Coordinates of C-alpha atoms in Angstrom, one line a residue:
X1 CA 128.5 81.2 122.7
X2 CA 130.4 82.7 119.8
X3 CA 127.4 83.1 117.4
X4 CA 128.6 86.3 115.8
X5 CA 126.4 88.7 117.7
X6 CA 125.8 92.1 116.1
X7 CA 127.3 94.9 118.2
X8 CA 125.2 97.9 119.2
X9 CA 126.6 99.9 116.4
X10 CA 125.1 97.5 113.8
X11 CA 121.5 98.4 114.9
X12 CA 119.7 101.7 114.7
X13 CA 117.6 103.4 117.3
X14 CA 114.6 105.5 116.4
X15 CA 115.8 108.2 118.7
X16 CA 117.5 111.3 117.2
X17 CA 121.2 111.0 116.8
X18 CA 123.4 113.2 118.9
X19 CA 125.4 115.8 117.1
X20 CA 128.6 114.4 118.6
X21 CA 128.1 111.0 117.1
X22 CA 129.7 110.2 113.7
X23 CA 127.6 110.5 110.6
X24 CA 125.4 107.5 109.7
X25 CA 124.6 106.8 106.1
X26 CA 120.9 107.1 105.1
X27 CA 120.6 103.3 104.7
X28 CA 121.2 102.9 108.4
X29 CA 119.7 106.1 109.7
X30 CA 116.3 105.3 108.0
X31 CA 116.2 101.6 108.6
X32 CA 112.5 100.7 109.4
X33 CA 111.7 100.7 113.1
X34 CA 108.1 99.7 112.8
X35 CA 106.1 97.8 110.2
X36 CA 104.5 101.0 109.0
X37 CA 108.0 102.1 108.0
X38 CA 108.5 99.0 105.8
X39 CA 107.5 100.0 102.3
X40 CA 106.1 97.8 99.6
X41 CA 105.5 94.7 101.7
X42 CA 101.8 95.1 102.7
X43 CA 100.9 91.4 102.0
X44 CA 103.5 90.1 104.4
X45 CA 102.6 92.7 107.1
X46 CA 98.9 91.7 106.8
X47 CA 99.7 88.0 107.2
X48 CA 101.8 88.6 110.3
X49 CA 99.2 90.9 111.7
X50 CA 96.5 88.3 111.4
X51 CA 98.8 85.6 112.8
X52 CA 99.5 87.7 115.9
X53 CA 95.9 88.6 116.5
X54 CA 94.7 85.0 116.1
X55 CA 97.7 83.6 118.1
X56 CA 98.7 81.4 115.2
X57 CA 102.4 82.2 115.3
X58 CA 104.8 79.8 113.4
X59 CA 108.0 78.7 115.1
X60 CA 110.2 79.5 112.1
X61 CA 110.0 82.2 109.5
X62 CA 112.0 82.6 106.3
X63 CA 112.3 85.9 104.5
X64 CA 113.7 85.9 101.0
X65 CA 114.0 88.5 98.2
X66 CA 116.6 90.6 96.4
X67 CA 119.2 92.5 98.3
X68 CA 118.1 95.6 100.1
X69 CA 114.3 95.0 100.3
X70 CA 114.3 94.6 104.1
X71 CA 114.8 90.9 105.0
X72 CA 117.0 91.4 108.0
X73 CA 115.0 94.5 109.1
X74 CA 111.8 92.5 108.9
X75 CA 113.4 89.8 111.1
X76 CA 114.3 92.4 113.7
X77 CA 110.8 93.9 113.5
X78 CA 109.3 90.4 114.1
X79 CA 111.5 90.0 117.1
X80 CA 110.2 93.3 118.5
X81 CA 106.6 92.4 117.7
X82 CA 106.8 89.1 119.5
X83 CA 108.6 90.4 122.6
X84 CA 107.0 93.8 123.1
X85 CA 105.3 94.3 126.4
X86 CA 104.0 97.8 125.8
X87 CA 104.7 101.1 127.7
X88 CA 102.9 99.8 130.8
X89 CA 104.7 96.4 130.8
X90 CA 101.4 94.5 130.4
X91 CA 101.1 94.2 126.6
X92 CA 101.4 91.1 124.5
X93 CA 102.6 90.3 121.0
X94 CA 101.6 93.1 118.6
X95 CA 102.1 94.1 115.0
X96 CA 102.8 97.7 116.3
X97 CA 105.6 97.4 118.8
X98 CA 105.7 100.4 121.1
X99 CA 109.4 101.1 120.7
X100 CA 109.8 102.4 124.2
X101 CA 109.6 99.3 126.4
X102 CA 112.8 97.7 127.7
X103 CA 112.6 94.9 125.1
X104 CA 112.0 97.1 122.1
X105 CA 114.8 99.5 123.1
X106 CA 117.2 96.6 123.7
X107 CA 116.4 94.9 120.4
X108 CA 116.8 98.2 118.5
X109 CA 120.2 98.8 120.1
X110 CA 121.3 95.2 119.4
X111 CA 121.9 94.3 123.1
X112 CA 119.0 92.1 124.0
X113 CA 120.3 88.9 125.5
X114 CA 117.4 86.8 124.2
X115 CA 117.6 87.9 120.5
X116 CA 120.7 86.3 119.0
X117 CA 121.7 87.3 115.5
X118 CA 124.0 85.0 113.6
X119 CA 125.8 85.6 110.3
X120 CA 125.7 82.3 108.5
X121 CA 128.2 83.5 105.9
X122 CA 130.9 83.5 108.6
X123 CA 129.5 80.7 110.8
X124 CA 128.8 77.9 108.3
X125 CA 129.8 74.8 110.1
X126 CA 128.0 72.2 112.2
X127 CA 129.8 73.3 115.3
X128 CA 128.1 76.7 115.1
X129 CA 124.7 75.1 114.8
X130 CA 125.5 72.7 117.6
X131 CA 125.8 75.7 120.0
X132 CA 122.3 76.8 119.0
X133 CA 121.0 73.3 119.6
X134 CA 122.5 73.2 123.1
X135 CA 121.2 76.7 123.9
X136 CA 117.6 76.3 122.9
X137 CA 117.0 73.9 125.8
X138 CA 117.2 76.9 128.2
X139 CA 114.4 79.3 128.7
X140 CA 114.7 83.0 127.8
X141 CA 116.2 85.2 130.4
X142 CA 113.8 88.1 130.3
X143 CA 111.8 88.2 127.1
X144 CA 108.7 86.3 126.1
X145 CA 110.6 84.4 123.3
X146 CA 114.2 83.5 122.7
X147 CA 114.7 84.4 119.0
X148 CA 117.5 83.3 116.7
X149 CA 118.0 85.5 113.6
X150 CA 120.2 83.7 111.0
X151 CA 121.2 86.0 108.1
X152 CA 122.2 84.6 104.7
X153 CA 121.1 81.2 105.9
X154 CA 121.8 79.6 102.5
X155 CA 125.5 79.8 103.4
X156 CA 125.2 77.0 106.0
X157 CA 126.9 73.8 105.1
X158 CA 124.9 70.6 104.3
X159 CA 125.9 69.1 107.6
X160 CA 124.9 72.2 109.5
X161 CA 121.5 72.1 107.9
X162 CA 121.0 68.5 108.7
X163 CA 122.0 69.1 112.3
X164 CA 119.4 71.8 112.6
X165 CA 116.5 69.9 111.1
X166 CA 115.2 68.1 114.2
X167 CA 115.4 71.3 116.4
X168 CA 113.8 73.3 113.6
X169 CA 110.9 70.9 113.3
X170 CA 110.1 70.6 117.0
X171 CA 111.7 73.5 118.9
X172 CA 110.7 74.4 122.5
X173 CA 107.7 76.7 122.8
X174 CA 109.8 79.6 123.9
X175 CA 112.1 79.6 120.8
X176 CA 111.5 81.2 117.4
X177 CA 113.8 81.0 114.3
X178 CA 114.0 83.9 111.8
X179 CA 115.9 83.2 108.6
X180 CA 116.9 85.6 105.8
X181 CA 118.4 84.8 102.5
X182 CA 118.8 86.2 99.0
X183 CA 119.2 82.7 97.4
X184 CA 116.3 80.6 98.6
X185 CA 117.0 78.0 95.9
X186 CA 120.1 77.0 97.8
X187 CA 118.2 76.3 101.0
X188 CA 117.3 72.5 101.3
X189 CA 113.7 71.7 100.8
X190 CA 113.7 70.0 104.1
X191 CA 114.3 73.3 105.8
X192 CA 111.8 75.2 103.6
X193 CA 109.1 72.8 104.5
X194 CA 109.6 73.6 108.2
X195 CA 109.4 77.4 107.8
X196 CA 106.7 79.9 107.0
X197 CA 108.0 81.6 103.9
X198 CA 107.7 85.3 103.0
X199 CA 108.8 86.5 99.6
X200 CA 109.6 90.1 99.9
X201 CA 108.8 92.0 96.7
X202 CA 111.0 94.4 94.7
X203 CA 110.0 98.0 95.5
X204 CA 108.5 99.8 92.5
X205 CA 110.2 102.8 91.0
X206 CA 107.2 105.0 91.9
X207 CA 107.2 103.9 95.5
X208 CA 111.0 104.4 95.8
X209 CA 110.7 107.9 94.4
X210 CA 108.1 108.8 97.0
X211 CA 110.2 107.3 99.7
X212 CA 113.3 109.2 98.6
X213 CA 111.3 112.4 98.4
X214 CA 110.2 112.0 102.0
X215 CA 113.8 111.4 103.2
X216 CA 115.0 114.5 101.3
X217 CA 112.4 116.5 103.1
X218 CA 113.6 115.2 106.5
X219 CA 117.2 115.8 105.5
X220 CA 116.4 119.4 104.3
X221 CA 117.5 118.7 100.8
X222 CA 115.8 119.9 97.6
X223 CA 115.6 117.4 94.8
X224 CA 114.1 117.3 91.3
X225 CA 111.5 114.7 90.7
X226 CA 113.4 113.5 87.6
X227 CA 116.6 113.1 89.7
X228 CA 114.8 111.0 92.2
X229 CA 113.3 108.9 89.4
X230 CA 116.8 108.2 88.0
X231 CA 118.0 107.2 91.5
X232 CA 115.0 104.9 91.9
X233 CA 115.7 103.2 88.5
X234 CA 119.3 102.8 89.4
X235 CA 118.3 101.1 92.7
X236 CA 116.5 98.3 90.7
X237 CA 114.0 97.6 93.4
X238 CA 116.4 97.8 96.4
X239 CA 115.8 100.4 99.1
X240 CA 119.3 100.1 100.4
X241 CA 121.0 100.5 97.0
X242 CA 118.8 103.6 96.3
X243 CA 119.6 105.2 99.6
X244 CA 123.3 104.7 99.0
X245 CA 123.0 106.5 95.6
X246 CA 120.9 109.2 97.3
X247 CA 123.6 109.7 99.9
X248 CA 126.1 110.1 97.2
X249 CA 123.9 112.6 95.3
X250 CA 123.4 114.7 98.4
X251 CA 127.2 114.9 99.0
X252 CA 127.6 115.8 95.3
X253 CA 125.0 118.6 95.6
X254 CA 126.7 119.9 98.8
X255 CA 130.1 120.2 97.1
X256 CA 128.5 121.9 94.1
X257 CA 126.9 124.6 96.2
X258 CA 129.7 125.2 98.7
X259 CA 131.7 127.4 96.4
X260 CA 128.8 129.8 95.7
X261 CA 126.6 129.9 98.7
X262 CA 128.6 128.5 101.5
X263 CA 128.6 125.2 103.3
X264 CA 125.3 126.0 105.0
X265 CA 123.3 126.4 101.8
X266 CA 120.4 124.0 101.3
X267 CA 121.6 121.3 98.8
X268 CA 119.7 120.9 95.6
X269 CA 119.9 117.6 93.6
X270 CA 119.4 118.2 90.0
X271 CA 118.6 115.6 87.3
X272 CA 121.8 116.7 85.4
X273 CA 124.0 116.2 88.4
X274 CA 122.6 112.7 89.0
X275 CA 122.9 111.8 85.4
X276 CA 126.6 112.9 85.4
X277 CA 127.2 111.1 88.7
X278 CA 125.8 107.8 87.5
X279 CA 127.3 108.1 84.0
X280 CA 123.8 107.9 82.4
X281 CA 122.8 109.1 79.0
X282 CA 120.3 112.0 78.8
X283 CA 116.9 110.7 77.6
X284 CA 116.8 113.5 75.1
X285 CA 120.0 112.3 73.7
X286 CA 118.7 108.7 73.6
X287 CA 115.7 109.9 71.7
X288 CA 117.9 111.7 69.2
X289 CA 120.2 108.7 68.9
X290 CA 117.3 106.4 68.1
X291 CA 116.0 108.9 65.6
X292 CA 119.3 109.0 63.8
X293 CA 119.4 105.2 63.7
X294 CA 115.9 105.0 62.3
X295 CA 116.6 107.6 59.6
X296 CA 119.9 106.0 58.6
X297 CA 122.0 109.2 59.5
X298 CA 125.3 107.5 60.2
X299 CA 127.5 110.7 60.4
X300 CA 125.2 112.6 62.7
X301 CA 124.8 109.5 64.9
X302 CA 128.6 109.1 65.2
X303 CA 129.0 112.8 66.1
X304 CA 126.5 112.4 68.9
X305 CA 128.3 109.4 70.2
X306 CA 131.5 111.4 70.2
X307 CA 129.9 114.1 72.3
X308 CA 128.5 111.6 74.8
X309 CA 131.9 109.9 75.1
X310 CA 133.6 113.3 75.8
X311 CA 131.0 113.9 78.6
X312 CA 132.0 110.5 80.2
X313 CA 128.9 108.5 79.3
X314 CA 129.7 104.8 79.3
X315 CA 128.9 103.0 76.0
X316 CA 127.3 100.2 77.8
X317 CA 124.9 102.6 79.5
X318 CA 124.0 104.1 76.1
X319 CA 123.1 100.6 74.7
X320 CA 121.1 99.9 77.8
X321 CA 119.2 103.1 77.5
X322 CA 118.4 102.3 73.9
X323 CA 117.2 98.9 74.9
X324 CA 114.9 100.4 77.6
X325 CA 113.4 102.8 75.0
X326 CA 112.8 100.0 72.4
X327 CA 111.2 97.9 75.2
X328 CA 109.0 100.8 76.2
X329 CA 107.9 101.4 72.6
X330 CA 107.0 97.7 72.2
X331 CA 104.9 97.8 75.4
X332 CA 103.2 101.0 74.3
X333 CA 102.4 99.4 70.9
X334 CA 100.7 96.5 72.7
X335 CA 98.9 98.8 75.2
X336 CA 98.9 102.6 74.9
X337 CA 98.2 102.9 78.7
X338 CA 101.7 101.5 79.3
X339 CA 103.2 104.7 77.9
X340 CA 101.3 106.7 80.5
X341 CA 101.9 104.5 83.6
X342 CA 105.7 104.2 83.7
X343 CA 106.6 107.5 85.3
X344 CA 108.0 109.1 82.1
X345 CA 107.7 112.7 81.2
X346 CA 105.0 114.0 78.8
X347 CA 107.7 114.4 76.1
X348 CA 108.8 110.8 76.5
X349 CA 105.3 109.5 76.5
X350 CA 104.5 111.4 73.3
X351 CA 107.6 109.9 71.7
X352 CA 106.6 106.4 72.7
X353 CA 103.1 106.8 71.3
X354 CA 104.4 108.2 68.1
X355 CA 107.0 105.5 67.5
X356 CA 104.5 102.8 68.6
X357 CA 102.0 103.9 66.0
X358 CA 104.6 104.0 63.2
X359 CA 106.8 101.0 63.8
X360 CA 105.7 97.3 63.2
X361 CA 106.3 94.5 65.7
X362 CA 108.8 92.9 63.3
X363 CA 110.9 96.1 63.2
X364 CA 110.9 96.5 67.0
X365 CA 111.9 92.9 67.5
X366 CA 114.7 93.2 65.0
X367 CA 115.9 96.3 66.8
X368 CA 115.8 94.5 70.1
X369 CA 117.8 91.5 68.9
X370 CA 120.5 93.7 67.4
X371 CA 120.7 95.9 70.5
X372 CA 120.9 92.7 72.6
X373 CA 123.9 91.5 70.5
X374 CA 125.4 95.0 70.7
X375 CA 125.1 94.9 74.6
X376 CA 127.1 91.7 74.7
X377 CA 129.7 92.9 72.2
X378 CA 130.3 96.3 74.1
X379 CA 130.4 94.5 77.5
X380 CA 133.2 92.1 76.3
X381 CA 135.1 94.2 73.8
X382 CA 138.7 95.3 74.5
X383 CA 137.6 98.8 73.5
X384 CA 134.0 99.4 74.3
X385 CA 134.0 102.7 72.4
X386 CA 134.9 101.1 69.1
X387 CA 132.5 98.3 69.7
X388 CA 129.7 100.8 70.3
X389 CA 130.5 102.6 67.0
X390 CA 130.5 99.4 65.0
X391 CA 127.3 98.1 66.7
X392 CA 125.4 101.3 66.0
X393 CA 126.6 101.5 62.4
X394 CA 125.3 98.0 62.0
X395 CA 121.9 99.2 63.2
X396 CA 122.0 102.2 60.7
X397 CA 123.0 100.1 57.7
X398 CA 120.5 97.4 58.5
X399 CA 118.0 100.0 57.2
X400 CA 119.4 99.8 53.7
X401 CA 119.3 96.1 53.4
X402 CA 116.7 94.6 51.0
X403 CA 113.5 93.4 52.6
X404 CA 113.7 89.6 52.7
X405 CA 110.2 89.2 51.3
X406 CA 111.0 91.4 48.3
X407 CA 114.2 89.4 47.6
X408 CA 112.3 86.1 47.8
X409 CA 109.7 87.5 45.4
X410 CA 112.4 88.5 42.8
X411 CA 114.1 85.1 43.1
X412 CA 110.8 83.3 42.8
X413 CA 110.0 85.1 39.6
X414 CA 113.3 84.1 38.1
X415 CA 115.4 87.1 39.1
X416 CA 118.9 86.6 40.5
X417 CA 121.7 88.7 42.0
X418 CA 122.0 90.7 38.8
X419 CA 118.3 91.6 38.9
X420 CA 118.6 92.7 42.5
X421 CA 121.8 94.7 42.0
X422 CA 120.8 96.3 38.6
X423 CA 117.1 97.0 38.2
X424 CA 117.7 98.8 34.9
X425 CA 118.6 95.5 33.2
X426 CA 115.1 94.0 34.0
X427 CA 112.7 93.5 31.0
X428 CA 110.7 96.6 30.3
X429 CA 107.7 95.3 28.3
X430 CA 104.8 93.0 28.9
X431 CA 102.8 92.2 32.0
X432 CA 105.3 89.7 33.4
X433 CA 108.1 92.2 32.8
X434 CA 106.1 94.9 34.6
X435 CA 105.6 92.8 37.7
X436 CA 109.3 91.8 37.6
X437 CA 110.4 95.4 37.4
X438 CA 108.2 96.4 40.3
X439 CA 109.6 93.7 42.5
X440 CA 113.2 94.4 41.4
X441 CA 112.9 98.2 42.1
X442 CA 111.4 97.4 45.5
X443 CA 114.5 95.4 46.3
X444 CA 117.1 97.6 44.7
X445 CA 115.9 100.7 46.4
X446 CA 117.1 100.7 50.1
X447 CA 113.9 100.4 52.0
X448 CA 114.3 101.9 55.5
X449 CA 113.7 98.7 57.4
X450 CA 113.6 100.6 60.6
X451 CA 112.3 103.9 59.2
X452 CA 108.8 104.5 60.5
X453 CA 106.2 105.0 57.8
X454 CA 103.3 107.3 58.4
X455 CA 99.8 105.8 58.6
X456 CA 98.5 107.8 55.6
X457 CA 101.4 106.7 53.4
X458 CA 100.9 103.1 54.4
X459 CA 97.1 103.3 53.8
X460 CA 97.6 104.8 50.4
X461 CA 100.1 102.1 49.4
X462 CA 97.9 99.3 50.6
X463 CA 94.8 100.7 48.9
X464 CA 96.4 100.7 45.4
X465 CA 94.2 98.7 43.0
X466 CA 97.2 97.1 41.3
X467 CA 98.7 95.7 44.5
X468 CA 99.5 92.1 43.8
X469 CA 97.7 89.5 45.8
X470 CA 101.1 88.0 46.9
X471 CA 102.1 91.5 48.3
X472 CA 98.9 91.6 50.3
X473 CA 99.8 88.2 51.8
X474 CA 103.3 89.3 52.6
X475 CA 102.0 92.5 54.3
X476 CA 99.7 90.4 56.5
X477 CA 102.6 88.1 57.4
X478 CA 104.8 91.0 58.4
X479 CA 102.1 92.4 60.7
X480 CA 102.0 89.1 62.5
X481 CA 98.9 87.5 61.0
X482 CA 100.7 84.3 60.1
X483 CA 97.7 82.0 60.1
X484 CA 95.6 84.2 57.8
X485 CA 98.6 84.6 55.4
X486 CA 99.1 80.8 55.4
X487 CA 95.4 80.1 54.6
X488 CA 95.4 82.7 51.8
X489 CA 98.6 81.2 50.3
X490 CA 97.6 77.6 50.5
X491 CA 93.8 77.4 50.3
X492 CA 92.3 80.6 48.8
X493 CA 91.3 80.3 45.1
X494 CA 90.5 83.8 43.7
X495 CA 87.3 84.4 41.8
X496 CA 87.6 88.2 41.8
X497 CA 90.2 90.4 43.4
X498 CA 90.4 94.2 43.3
X499 CA 90.8 97.3 45.5
X500 CA 89.0 96.5 48.7
X501 CA 87.3 93.3 47.4
X502 CA 88.2 89.6 47.6
X503 CA 85.8 87.0 46.2
X504 CA 87.2 83.5 46.7
X505 CA 86.7 79.7 46.9
X506 CA 88.5 77.4 49.2
X507 CA 90.7 74.4 48.2
X508 CA 90.0 72.8 51.6
X509 CA 88.1 73.4 54.8
X510 CA 89.4 76.2 57.1
X511 CA 88.3 77.7 60.5
X512 CA 84.8 79.2 60.5
X513 CA 85.9 82.7 61.7
X514 CA 88.4 83.1 58.9
X515 CA 86.4 85.8 57.0
X516 CA 85.8 87.9 60.1
X517 CA 89.4 87.7 61.2
X518 CA 90.6 88.6 57.6
X519 CA 88.3 91.6 57.4
X520 CA 89.6 92.9 60.8
X521 CA 93.2 92.4 59.8
X522 CA 92.8 94.1 56.4
X523 CA 91.0 97.1 58.2
X524 CA 94.0 97.5 60.6
X525 CA 96.4 97.1 57.7
X526 CA 94.9 99.4 55.1
X527 CA 92.7 101.7 57.1
X528 CA 89.5 100.8 55.2
X529 CA 86.9 98.0 55.2
X530 CA 87.2 95.2 52.7
X531 CA 84.5 93.0 51.1
X532 CA 85.6 89.4 51.7
X533 CA 83.1 86.7 50.7
X534 CA 82.8 83.3 49.0
X535 CA 81.6 83.3 45.4
X536 CA 80.7 81.1 42.4
X537 CA 82.4 81.0 39.0
X538 CA 85.7 80.2 37.6
X539 CA 88.4 80.4 40.3
X540 CA 92.2 80.5 39.9
X541 CA 94.3 77.9 41.6
X542 CA 95.7 78.9 45.0
X543 CA 99.3 80.1 45.1
X544 CA 100.4 76.7 46.6
X545 CA 98.6 74.8 43.9
X546 CA 100.2 76.9 41.2
X547 CA 103.6 76.3 42.8
X548 CA 103.1 72.5 43.0
X549 CA 101.9 72.5 39.3
X550 CA 105.0 74.5 38.3
X551 CA 107.2 72.2 40.2
X552 CA 105.6 69.2 38.5
X553 CA 106.0 70.8 35.1
X554 CA 109.7 71.5 35.8
X555 CA 110.2 67.9 36.9
X556 CA 108.5 66.6 33.8
X557 CA 110.7 68.9 31.6
X558 CA 113.9 67.6 33.3
X559 CA 112.8 64.0 32.9
X560 CA 112.6 64.6 29.1
X561 CA 116.2 65.8 28.8
X562 CA 118.5 63.3 27.1
X563 CA 120.9 63.1 30.0
X564 CA 118.3 62.3 32.6
X565 CA 116.6 59.8 30.3
X566 CA 119.9 58.1 29.8
X567 CA 120.5 58.0 33.6
X568 CA 117.0 56.5 34.2
X569 CA 117.6 53.9 31.5
X570 CA 120.9 52.9 33.2
X571 CA 119.4 53.0 36.7
X572 CA 115.7 51.9 36.4
X573 CA 115.1 52.2 40.2
X574 CA 116.3 55.8 40.4
X575 CA 113.9 58.7 40.9
X576 CA 114.1 62.4 40.5
X577 CA 113.8 64.4 43.7
X578 CA 114.3 68.0 44.9
X579 CA 117.6 69.0 46.6
X580 CA 116.1 69.4 50.1
X581 CA 114.5 65.9 49.8
X582 CA 117.8 64.5 48.7
X583 CA 119.5 65.8 51.8
X584 CA 116.8 64.1 53.9
X585 CA 117.3 60.8 52.0
X586 CA 121.0 60.5 51.0
X587 CA 120.6 56.9 49.9
X588 CA 118.7 58.0 46.8
X589 CA 120.8 58.2 43.7
X590 CA 119.4 60.9 41.4
X591 CA 119.1 64.6 42.4
X592 CA 117.4 67.4 40.5

């Protein structure tokens, strides 16, 4: 049969390699030889162990997961477990194959006649599957089971899958099928339903770091913990990818030490060497870059980018590092424990906690969206360096844009572009003029949209007795209390309002826990407890009621103008509507 058998060189033996043999990369040298060597897959090992002990072995297994987590290695381990006969030749299937019996040794060396490994990527046709169908009728030569390992099984053609279905559903008792794939969604459901499926997990960064540290010890290599952490992050859950990077890092360390201490010196993998090798940005630099962005320091930020560019750091890697930091800050804001359980240094954890306490959810989400756009622009730009500069400047200058809520307030109070651009021209007398001037100044001064505000400053601002009720609603809205802000805007009629006190009546029925939720929200917002209660007496209309009343007054005023009265006389069926309503009903003839 021409089933694409793996040659002995493709498998690894647990025996020590002879010095005369060529060097083997770490990914091959440390391929798991027992289930105890398979890291991060305890659930699958437990299931297989119980199945073997209870003699409930399926006839077909399918291993799926991302590249490099051990799918093919697991298939080979299962082949060993099912065919192991123990050192004395009397053993049965076991989750701990001995590794010394003739079957274990032959499978490890890739020369067992009853364990056939087929690469579906190069044998995709129905003729290749037909050879399997013909061969399964014959009993195994020496082993307990005849085992077919089909790697990248999703590459088989539709006809090949169909040809395999009947044999896969009712194979002879002496045959087992082991499939491995990275794209399980491409495997027909008719095949999946005939297999016992195991989803191999991504390996966590912490577990990979420990694994790499153990291998460094075996290889007589010194490595910084931060260096191994960077390699584990670069592996993205793949053991094979991480070992390939570690192999490169060891070679890099060897060359660095050869000039000073000779070729026999013990290699040392430093965090700086790994960072330079991978083209990563130093986390200290990332912290500084984020700080310059938040403070609006464009010149300093561009100088730092120039330094990183000269060091060979890729712009896309810098954007990705900033995204990682913003994501970590967001998680730390939700749960402070997240800042202490992600393997970061104490300095990084302190930075995360500080930023999480100072920045709002809205600010973090705006940062994330702008960085996400920057990532796409830098990845597809003809000159990534220039795209990086422009994207970062956009982040910096976003801090000087007016707050949308303040702009809306100015416009709602009758201000326009002139009022926003020139606060000095605002009226300077009277209560209405005072409120207008406050709102205009708030807009005209560049509020650092991304600049963190200390908790004490925020509390003092929120505790000001003269703080307008509308500002309080907007502050709750910005902090994510949308439902509370909506109720206060639409239904709350104020009887008395002052510093730390709200006495109100309701225009309509609201949820029963409204008061309790409002007190908690105001406590978190201002740092002090508020008195919130219903009261009797004269109450002002709600903000929504005032807006509707003003709109009705404006409409009545327009109806009294000579031009509109003449139009209504000429077209008796016409009615006056708002612009937005007119767009929804284009058949109406008169627009405000």
